[in-house]
Coordinates of C-alpha atoms and ligand atoms in Angstrom, one line a residue:
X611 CA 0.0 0.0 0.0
X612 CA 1.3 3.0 -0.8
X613 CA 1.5 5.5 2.5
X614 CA 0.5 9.4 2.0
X615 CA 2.4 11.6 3.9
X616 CA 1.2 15.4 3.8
X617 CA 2.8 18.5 5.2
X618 CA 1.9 22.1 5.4
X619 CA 4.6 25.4 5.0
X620 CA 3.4 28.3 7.4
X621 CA 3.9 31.4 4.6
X622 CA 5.6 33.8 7.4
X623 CA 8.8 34.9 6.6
X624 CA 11.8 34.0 4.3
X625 CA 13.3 30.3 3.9
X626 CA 16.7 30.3 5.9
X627 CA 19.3 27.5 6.2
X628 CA 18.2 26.0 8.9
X629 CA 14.8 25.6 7.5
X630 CA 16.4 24.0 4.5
X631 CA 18.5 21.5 6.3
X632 CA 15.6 21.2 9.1
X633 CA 12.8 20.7 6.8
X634 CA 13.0 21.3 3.6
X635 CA 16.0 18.9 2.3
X636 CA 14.7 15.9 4.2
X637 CA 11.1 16.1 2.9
X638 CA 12.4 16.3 -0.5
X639 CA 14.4 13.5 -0.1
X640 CA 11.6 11.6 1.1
X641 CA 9.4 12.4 -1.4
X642 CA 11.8 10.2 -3.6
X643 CA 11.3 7.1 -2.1
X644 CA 9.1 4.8 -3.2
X645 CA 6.1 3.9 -2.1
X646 CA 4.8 6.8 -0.9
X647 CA 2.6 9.8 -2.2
X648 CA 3.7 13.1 -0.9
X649 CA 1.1 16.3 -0.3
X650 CA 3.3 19.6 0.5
X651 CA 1.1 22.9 0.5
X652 CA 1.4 26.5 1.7
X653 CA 0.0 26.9 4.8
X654 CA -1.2 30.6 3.7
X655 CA -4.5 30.7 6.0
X656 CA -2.6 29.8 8.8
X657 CA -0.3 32.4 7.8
X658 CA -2.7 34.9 8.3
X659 CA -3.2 33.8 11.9
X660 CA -0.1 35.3 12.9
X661 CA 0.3 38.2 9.9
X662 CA -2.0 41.2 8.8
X663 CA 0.3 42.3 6.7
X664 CA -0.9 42.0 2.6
X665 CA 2.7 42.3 1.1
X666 CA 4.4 40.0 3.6
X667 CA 1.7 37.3 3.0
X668 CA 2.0 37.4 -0.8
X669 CA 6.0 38.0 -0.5
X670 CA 6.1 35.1 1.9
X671 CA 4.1 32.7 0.0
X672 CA 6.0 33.2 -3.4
X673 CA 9.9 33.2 -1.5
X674 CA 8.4 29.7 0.0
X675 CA 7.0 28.4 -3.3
X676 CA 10.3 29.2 -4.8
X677 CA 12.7 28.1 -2.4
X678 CA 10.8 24.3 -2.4
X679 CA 10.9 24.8 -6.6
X680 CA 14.4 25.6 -6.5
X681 CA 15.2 22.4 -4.3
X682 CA 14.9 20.1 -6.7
X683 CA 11.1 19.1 -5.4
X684 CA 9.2 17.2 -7.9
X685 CA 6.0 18.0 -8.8
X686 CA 5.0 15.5 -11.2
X687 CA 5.5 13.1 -8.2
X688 CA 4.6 15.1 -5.2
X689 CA 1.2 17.1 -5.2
X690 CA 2.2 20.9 -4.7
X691 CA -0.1 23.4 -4.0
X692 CA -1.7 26.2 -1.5
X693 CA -3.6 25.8 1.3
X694 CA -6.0 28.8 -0.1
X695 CA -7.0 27.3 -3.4
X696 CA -8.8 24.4 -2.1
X697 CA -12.2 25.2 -1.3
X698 CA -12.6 22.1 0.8
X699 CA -10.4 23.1 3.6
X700 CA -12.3 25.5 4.8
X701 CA -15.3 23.7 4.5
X702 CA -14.0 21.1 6.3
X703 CA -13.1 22.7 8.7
X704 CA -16.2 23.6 9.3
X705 CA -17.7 20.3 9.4
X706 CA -14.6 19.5 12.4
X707 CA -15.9 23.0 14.3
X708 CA -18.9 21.5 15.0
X709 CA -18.1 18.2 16.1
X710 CA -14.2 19.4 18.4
X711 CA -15.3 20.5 22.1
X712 CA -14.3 23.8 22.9
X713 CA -12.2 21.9 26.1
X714 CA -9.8 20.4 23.1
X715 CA -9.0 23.9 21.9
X716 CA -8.7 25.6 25.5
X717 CA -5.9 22.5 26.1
X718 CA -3.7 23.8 22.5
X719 CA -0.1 25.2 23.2
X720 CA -0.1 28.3 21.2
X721 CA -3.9 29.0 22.6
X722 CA -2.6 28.6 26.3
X723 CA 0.8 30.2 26.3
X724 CA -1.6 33.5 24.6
X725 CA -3.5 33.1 28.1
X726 CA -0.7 32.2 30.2
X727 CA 0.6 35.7 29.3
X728 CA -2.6 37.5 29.6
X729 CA -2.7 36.3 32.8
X730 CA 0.3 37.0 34.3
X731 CA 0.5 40.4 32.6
X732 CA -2.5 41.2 34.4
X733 CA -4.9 41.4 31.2
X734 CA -8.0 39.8 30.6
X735 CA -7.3 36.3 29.8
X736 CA -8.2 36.3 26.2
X737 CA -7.0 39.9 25.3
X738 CA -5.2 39.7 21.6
X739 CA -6.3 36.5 21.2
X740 CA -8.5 35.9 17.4
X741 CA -11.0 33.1 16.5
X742 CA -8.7 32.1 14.1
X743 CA -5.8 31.6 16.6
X744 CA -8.1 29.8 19.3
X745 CA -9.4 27.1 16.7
X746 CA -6.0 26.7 14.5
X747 CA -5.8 23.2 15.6
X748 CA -9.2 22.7 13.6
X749 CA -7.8 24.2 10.6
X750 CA -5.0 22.0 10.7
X751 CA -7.2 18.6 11.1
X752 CA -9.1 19.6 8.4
X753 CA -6.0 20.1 6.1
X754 CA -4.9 16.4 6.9
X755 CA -8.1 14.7 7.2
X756 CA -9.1 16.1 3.9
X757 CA -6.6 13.6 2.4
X758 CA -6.1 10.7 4.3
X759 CA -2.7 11.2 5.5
X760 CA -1.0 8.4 7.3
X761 CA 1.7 10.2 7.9
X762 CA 2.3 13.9 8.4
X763 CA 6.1 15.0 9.4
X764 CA 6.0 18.2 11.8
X765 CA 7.8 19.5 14.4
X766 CA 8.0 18.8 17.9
X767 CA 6.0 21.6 19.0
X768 CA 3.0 20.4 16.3
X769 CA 2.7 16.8 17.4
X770 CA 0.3 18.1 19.8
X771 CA -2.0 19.3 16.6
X772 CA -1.8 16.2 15.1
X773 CA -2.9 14.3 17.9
X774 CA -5.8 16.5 18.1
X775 CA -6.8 16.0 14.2
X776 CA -6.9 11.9 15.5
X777 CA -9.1 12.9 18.0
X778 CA -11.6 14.8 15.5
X779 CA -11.0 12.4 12.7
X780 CA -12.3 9.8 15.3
X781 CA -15.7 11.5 17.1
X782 CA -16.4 12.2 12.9
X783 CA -15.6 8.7 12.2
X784 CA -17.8 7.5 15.1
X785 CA -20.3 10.3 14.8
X786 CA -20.8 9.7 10.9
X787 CA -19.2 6.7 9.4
X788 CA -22.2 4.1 10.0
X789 CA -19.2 1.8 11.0
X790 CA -17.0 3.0 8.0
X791 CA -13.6 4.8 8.8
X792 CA -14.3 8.0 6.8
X793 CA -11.0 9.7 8.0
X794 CA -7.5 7.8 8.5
X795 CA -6.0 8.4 11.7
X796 CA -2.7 10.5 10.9
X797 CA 0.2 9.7 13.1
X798 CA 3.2 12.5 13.4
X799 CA 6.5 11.8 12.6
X800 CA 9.3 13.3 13.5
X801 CA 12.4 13.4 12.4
X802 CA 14.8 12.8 15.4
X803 CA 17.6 12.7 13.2
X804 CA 17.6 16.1 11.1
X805 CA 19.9 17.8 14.5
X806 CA 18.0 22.0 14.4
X807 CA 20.9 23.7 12.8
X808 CA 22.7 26.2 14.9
X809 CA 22.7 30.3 14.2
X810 CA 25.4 32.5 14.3
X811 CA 25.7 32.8 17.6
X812 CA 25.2 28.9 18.2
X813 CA 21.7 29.1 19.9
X814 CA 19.2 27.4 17.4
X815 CA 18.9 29.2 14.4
X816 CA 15.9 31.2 14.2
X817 CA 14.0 34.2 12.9
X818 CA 13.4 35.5 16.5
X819 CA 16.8 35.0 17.6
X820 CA 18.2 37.3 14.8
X821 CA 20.7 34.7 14.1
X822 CA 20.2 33.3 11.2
X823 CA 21.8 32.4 8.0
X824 CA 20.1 33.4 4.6
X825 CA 19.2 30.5 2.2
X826 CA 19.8 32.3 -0.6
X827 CA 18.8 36.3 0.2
X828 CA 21.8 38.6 -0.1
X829 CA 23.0 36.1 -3.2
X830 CA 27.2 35.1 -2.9
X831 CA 28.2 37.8 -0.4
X832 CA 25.0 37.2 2.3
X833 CA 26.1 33.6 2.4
X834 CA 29.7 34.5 2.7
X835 CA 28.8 37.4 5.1
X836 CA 26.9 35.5 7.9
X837 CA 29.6 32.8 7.8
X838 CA 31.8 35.2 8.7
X839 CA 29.6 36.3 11.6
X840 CA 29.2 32.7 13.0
X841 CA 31.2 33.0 16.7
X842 CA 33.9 31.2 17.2
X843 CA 36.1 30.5 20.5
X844 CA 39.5 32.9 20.6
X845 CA 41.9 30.3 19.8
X846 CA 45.0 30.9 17.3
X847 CA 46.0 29.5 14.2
X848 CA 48.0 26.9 15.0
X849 CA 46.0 25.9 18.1
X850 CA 43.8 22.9 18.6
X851 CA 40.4 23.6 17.9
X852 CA 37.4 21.8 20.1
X853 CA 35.2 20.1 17.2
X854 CA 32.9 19.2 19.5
X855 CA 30.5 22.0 20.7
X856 CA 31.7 24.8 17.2
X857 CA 28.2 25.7 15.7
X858 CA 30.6 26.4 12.3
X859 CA 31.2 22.4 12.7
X860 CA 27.8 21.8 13.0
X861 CA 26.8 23.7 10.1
X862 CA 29.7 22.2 7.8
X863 CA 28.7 19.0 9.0
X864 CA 25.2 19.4 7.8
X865 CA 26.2 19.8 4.1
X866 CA 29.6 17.7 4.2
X867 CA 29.6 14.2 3.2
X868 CA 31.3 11.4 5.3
X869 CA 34.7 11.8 4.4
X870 CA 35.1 15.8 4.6
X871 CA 33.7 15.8 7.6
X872 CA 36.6 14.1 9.0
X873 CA 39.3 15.8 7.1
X874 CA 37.5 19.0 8.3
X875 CA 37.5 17.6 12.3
X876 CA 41.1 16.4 11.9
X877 CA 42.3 19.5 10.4
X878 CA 40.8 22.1 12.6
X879 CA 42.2 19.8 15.6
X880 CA 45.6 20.1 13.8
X881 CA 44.8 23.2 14.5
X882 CA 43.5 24.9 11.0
X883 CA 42.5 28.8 11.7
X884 CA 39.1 30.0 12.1
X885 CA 39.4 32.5 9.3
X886 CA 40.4 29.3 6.8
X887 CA 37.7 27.6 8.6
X888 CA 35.3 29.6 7.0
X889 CA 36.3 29.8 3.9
X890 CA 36.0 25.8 3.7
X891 CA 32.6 26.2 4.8
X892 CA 31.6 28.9 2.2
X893 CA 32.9 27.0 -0.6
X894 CA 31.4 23.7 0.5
X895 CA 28.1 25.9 1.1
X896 CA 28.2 27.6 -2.3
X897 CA 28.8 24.4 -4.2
X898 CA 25.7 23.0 -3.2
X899 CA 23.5 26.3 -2.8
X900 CA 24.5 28.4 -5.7
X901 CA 22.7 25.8 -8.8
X902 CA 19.9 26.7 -6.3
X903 CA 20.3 29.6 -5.8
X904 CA 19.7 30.5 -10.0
X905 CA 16.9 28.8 -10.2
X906 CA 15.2 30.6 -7.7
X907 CA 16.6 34.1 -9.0
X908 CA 15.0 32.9 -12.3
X909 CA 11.9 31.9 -10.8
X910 CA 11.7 35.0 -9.2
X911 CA 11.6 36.8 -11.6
X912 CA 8.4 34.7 -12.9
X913 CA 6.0 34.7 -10.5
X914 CA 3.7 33.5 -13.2
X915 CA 5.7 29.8 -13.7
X916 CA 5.1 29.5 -9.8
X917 CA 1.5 30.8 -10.7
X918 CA 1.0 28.1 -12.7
X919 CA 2.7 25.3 -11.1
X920 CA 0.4 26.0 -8.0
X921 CA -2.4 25.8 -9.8
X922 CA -1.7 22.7 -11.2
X923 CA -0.8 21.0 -8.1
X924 CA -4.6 22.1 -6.7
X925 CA -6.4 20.4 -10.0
X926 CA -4.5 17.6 -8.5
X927 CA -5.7 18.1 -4.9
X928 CA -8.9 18.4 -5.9
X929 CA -9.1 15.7 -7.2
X930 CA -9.2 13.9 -4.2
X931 CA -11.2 16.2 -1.8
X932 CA -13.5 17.7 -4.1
X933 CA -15.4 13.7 -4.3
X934 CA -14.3 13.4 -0.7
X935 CA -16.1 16.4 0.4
X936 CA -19.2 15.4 -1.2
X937 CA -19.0 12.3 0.8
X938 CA -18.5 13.6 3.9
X939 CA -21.4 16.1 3.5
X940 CA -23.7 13.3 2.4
X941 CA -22.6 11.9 6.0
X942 CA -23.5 14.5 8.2
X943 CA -27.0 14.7 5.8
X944 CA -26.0 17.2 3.9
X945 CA -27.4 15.7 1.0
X946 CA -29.6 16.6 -2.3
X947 CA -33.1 16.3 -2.7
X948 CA -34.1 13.3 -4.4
X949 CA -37.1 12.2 -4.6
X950 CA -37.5 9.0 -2.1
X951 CA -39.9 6.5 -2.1
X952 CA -42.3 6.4 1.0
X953 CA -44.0 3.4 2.2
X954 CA -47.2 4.0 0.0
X955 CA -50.4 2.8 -1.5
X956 CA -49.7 0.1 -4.9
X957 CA -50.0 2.7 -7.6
X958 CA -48.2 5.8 -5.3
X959 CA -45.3 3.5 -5.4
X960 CA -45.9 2.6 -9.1
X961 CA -45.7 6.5 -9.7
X962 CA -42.6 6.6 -7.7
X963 CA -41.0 3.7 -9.1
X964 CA -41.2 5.7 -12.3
X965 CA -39.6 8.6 -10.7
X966 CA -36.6 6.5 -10.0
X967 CA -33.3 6.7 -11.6
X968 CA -32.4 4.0 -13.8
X969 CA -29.2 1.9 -15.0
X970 CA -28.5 1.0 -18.1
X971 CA -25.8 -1.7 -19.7
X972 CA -24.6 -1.0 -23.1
X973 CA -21.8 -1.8 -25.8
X974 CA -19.9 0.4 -27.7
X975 CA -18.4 -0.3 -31.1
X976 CA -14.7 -1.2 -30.3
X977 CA -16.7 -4.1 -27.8
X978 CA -16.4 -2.8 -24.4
X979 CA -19.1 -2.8 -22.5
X980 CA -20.5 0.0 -20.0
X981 CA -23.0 0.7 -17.7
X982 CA -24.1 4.1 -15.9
X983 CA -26.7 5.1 -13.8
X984 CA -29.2 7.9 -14.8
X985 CA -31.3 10.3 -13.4
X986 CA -35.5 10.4 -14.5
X987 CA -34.2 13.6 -16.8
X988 CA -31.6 11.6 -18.5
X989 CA -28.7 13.1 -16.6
X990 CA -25.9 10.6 -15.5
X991 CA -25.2 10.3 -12.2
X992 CA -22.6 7.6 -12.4
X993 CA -21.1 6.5 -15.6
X994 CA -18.8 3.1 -15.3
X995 CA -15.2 2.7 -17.5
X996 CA -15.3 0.5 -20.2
X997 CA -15.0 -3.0 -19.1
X998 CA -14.1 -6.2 -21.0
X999 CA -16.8 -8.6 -19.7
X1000 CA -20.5 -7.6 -20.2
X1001 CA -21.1 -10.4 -17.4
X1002 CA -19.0 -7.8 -15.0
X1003 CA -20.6 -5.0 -15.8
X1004 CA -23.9 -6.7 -15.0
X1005 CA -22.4 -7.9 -11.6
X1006 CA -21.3 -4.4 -10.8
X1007 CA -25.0 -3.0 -11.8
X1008 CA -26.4 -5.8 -9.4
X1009 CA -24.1 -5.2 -6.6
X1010 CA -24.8 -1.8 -6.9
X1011 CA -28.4 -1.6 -6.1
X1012 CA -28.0 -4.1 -3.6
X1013 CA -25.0 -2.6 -1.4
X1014 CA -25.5 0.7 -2.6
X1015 CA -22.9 3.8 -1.8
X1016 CA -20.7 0.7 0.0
X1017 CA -20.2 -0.7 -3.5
X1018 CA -18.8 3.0 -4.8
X1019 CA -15.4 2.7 -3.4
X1020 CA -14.9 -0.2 -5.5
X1021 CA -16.7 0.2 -8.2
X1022 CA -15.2 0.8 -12.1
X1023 CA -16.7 4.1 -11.9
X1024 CA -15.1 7.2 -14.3
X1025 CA -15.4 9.9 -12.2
X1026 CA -15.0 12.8 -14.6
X1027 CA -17.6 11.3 -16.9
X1028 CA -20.2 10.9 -14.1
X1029 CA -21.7 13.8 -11.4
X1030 CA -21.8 14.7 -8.2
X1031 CA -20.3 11.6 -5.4
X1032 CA -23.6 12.5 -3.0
X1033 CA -26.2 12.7 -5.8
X1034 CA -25.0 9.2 -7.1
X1035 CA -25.0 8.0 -3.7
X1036 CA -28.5 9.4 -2.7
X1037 CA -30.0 7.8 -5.8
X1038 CA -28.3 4.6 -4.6
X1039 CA -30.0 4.8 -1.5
X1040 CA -33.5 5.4 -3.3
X1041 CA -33.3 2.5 -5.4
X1042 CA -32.1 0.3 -2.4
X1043 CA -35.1 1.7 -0.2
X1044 CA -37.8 0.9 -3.0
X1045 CA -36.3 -2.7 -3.7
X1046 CA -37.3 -2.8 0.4
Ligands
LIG88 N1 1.0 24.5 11.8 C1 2.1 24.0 11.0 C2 3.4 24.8 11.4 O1 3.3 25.9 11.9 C3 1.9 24.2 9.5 C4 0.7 23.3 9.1 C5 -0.5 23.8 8.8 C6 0.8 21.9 9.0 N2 -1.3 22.7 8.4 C7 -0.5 21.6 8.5 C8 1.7 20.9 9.2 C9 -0.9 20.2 8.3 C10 1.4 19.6 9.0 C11 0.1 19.3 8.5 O2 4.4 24.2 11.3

């Protein structure tokens, strides 16, 4: 079986190394191996939990999109997009909202530190504190629910989230799932062996710390500039240097393979200088960021090629949640109207039997055979893929009245030739009810 793993990009702020060696490299590199289907997207609603600022959302989100491009990720393989341009997210989210007690929320991290500091600042408990931050676990369910992830790689301070997206998947699954799991349980994973790369001053590197090194802002000399800035102890040329606790050994290490990271250990204990130190870092830096580094200048420059990549990688999406969605809002009852057959008098339910949609079996001329389900105005609700055997597309027909929506997931159904997941499903349930 192939596993789905699905991560989401908070749009604050400009990619940095450590984000690159902390998260971006590795989930690239597992998006390569086989047997699983990878879901990245911009987390740009979440993004505007923490940021009202128009210019640093849109900056943000394109810097991000870019950065990922420019790493080598593959979107034919991996599906790509933003949070923002799937419509079932939010809707979702919804549906999660009104089955998550408020007591879940009141327990998140980022909810309670906001209070914690209210309250010991003397301020009304929930002073500065949004909607949207209070109920950002719910956001985050919905964006992993919404496609089945098994497995979603976070950090340590989100495995918290994730574990409240099980809960929610579950009450929905118990709630609304007539014994069916609708949702798969995630599980978080994370990745103890990606070390959080140091910043300048050897604290973790990070935006709030102010000691960070630039991915690829500042071009060449930013790189070349911050490495310079990374503290070192006062020892001499000449001296032996302690390899041990150096956050400029730590960041070499990240990029070096095997074998230079030992040459690098043995020299500096040799006693190689600081200042040459460096410059071995930059080099072995540049020659793995600058090839990067141009394709993000060039995609830059066209916004539009991101544009469009984006959107592609949501047709994809939507794919999946767009039928899911419709599924899960025939669950809660959300549902069309369909005419359904009451218990009624002989020729009521001979009147009603005629208002009943209908399937058909049919050949076509190059000999398959087909079958599809439609509507009392001719529309077609379902419309089956060509199959080779007219004696299984009768047995598909037959299960399908019987079983009903439980014979969908299975069934050889072309999805972009047929309509709407919940109409087919409610006229399933109508024929079922009148065979009865
Ligand atoms: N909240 C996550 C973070 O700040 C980003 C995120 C949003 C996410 N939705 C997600 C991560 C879904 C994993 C799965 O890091």
């Amino acid at each position: 079986m192939t596993e789905r793993v699905l991560t989401g990009i908070t749009t604050t702020g400009t990619p940095h190394l450590g984000n690159y060696v902390g998260a971006i490299r590795p989930a690239i590199a597992a998006s390569r191996e086989p047997g699983v289907e990878s879901f990245f997207f911009l987390a740009d609603y979440h993004a505007l939990i923490k940021c009202d600022d128009p210019a640093r959302i849109e900056r943000s989100r394109l810097e991000i999109a870019a950065t990922w491009l420019a790493a080598g990720l593959d979107t034919e393989r991996v599906t790509f997009y933003r949070q923002s341009d799937i419509p079932e997210t939010p809707e979702l989210t919804w549906l999660l909202t009104c089955v998550c007690p408020k007591g879940l929320m009141n327990r998140a991290h980022a909810y309670k530190a906001a209070t914690d500091a209210n309250t010991a600042a003397g301020e009304d408990v929930d002073a500065g504190v949004t909607m949207g931050l209070f109920s950002y676990p719910i956001l985050m369910a919905a964006d992993i629910l919404l496609f089945n992830a098994h497995r979603v790689p976070v950090g340590r301070d989100q495995v918290q989230h994730i574990e409240m997206a099980r809960d929610m998947g579950q009450r929905f699954n118990h709630l609304f799932g007539q014994g069916r799991e609708l949702f798969v349980l995630p599980r978080a994973e994370i990745e103890e062996e990606v070390a959080t790369l140091p910043g300048l001053d050897g604290r973790k590197m990070s935006k709030s710390y102010d000691n960070t090194i630039p991915l690829f802002e500042g071009g060449a000399k930013g790189l070349k500039d911050a490495v310079a800035r990374i503290v070192t102890d006062s020892r001499l040329p000449g001296e032996p240097k302690d390899t041990t606790d150096a956050a400029l050994v730590t960041v070499h290490d990240a990029f070096a393979s095997p074998a230079e990271r030992a040459a690098f250990h043995a020299d500096l204990q040799a006693g190689l200088g600081w200042g040459e130190a460096k410059q071995r870092l930059v080099n072995l830096l540049e020659g793995q960021i600058a090839p990067m580094r141009e394709r993000y200048v060039e995609l830059m420059a066209h916004p539009e090629r991101i544009e469009e990549v984006l959107q592609h990688g949501a047709a994809k999406a939507r794919r999946v949640a767009t039928p899911f969605l419709a599924e899960l809002r025939a669950a809660v009852g959300l549902r069309p109207m369909l005419a359904v057959p009451r218990a009624a008098p002989a020729a009521a339910a001979q009147a009603d039997k005629a208002a009943l949609p209908l399937f058909k079996q049919y050949r076509e001329a190059d000999g398959r055979f087909f079958f599809k389900l439609v509507d009392t105005h001719g529309h077609t609700l379902l419309q089956s893929v060509g199959l080779a055997d007219g004696r299984e597309a009768g047995g598909w027909v037959k299960r399908l009245k019987t079983e009903a929506a439980a014979a969908l997931a299975d069934a050889p159904i072309d999805w972009a030739a047929s309509g709407e997941r919940a109409a087919a499903e409610a006229a399933l349930a109508a024929l079922a009810a009148a065979q009865d």
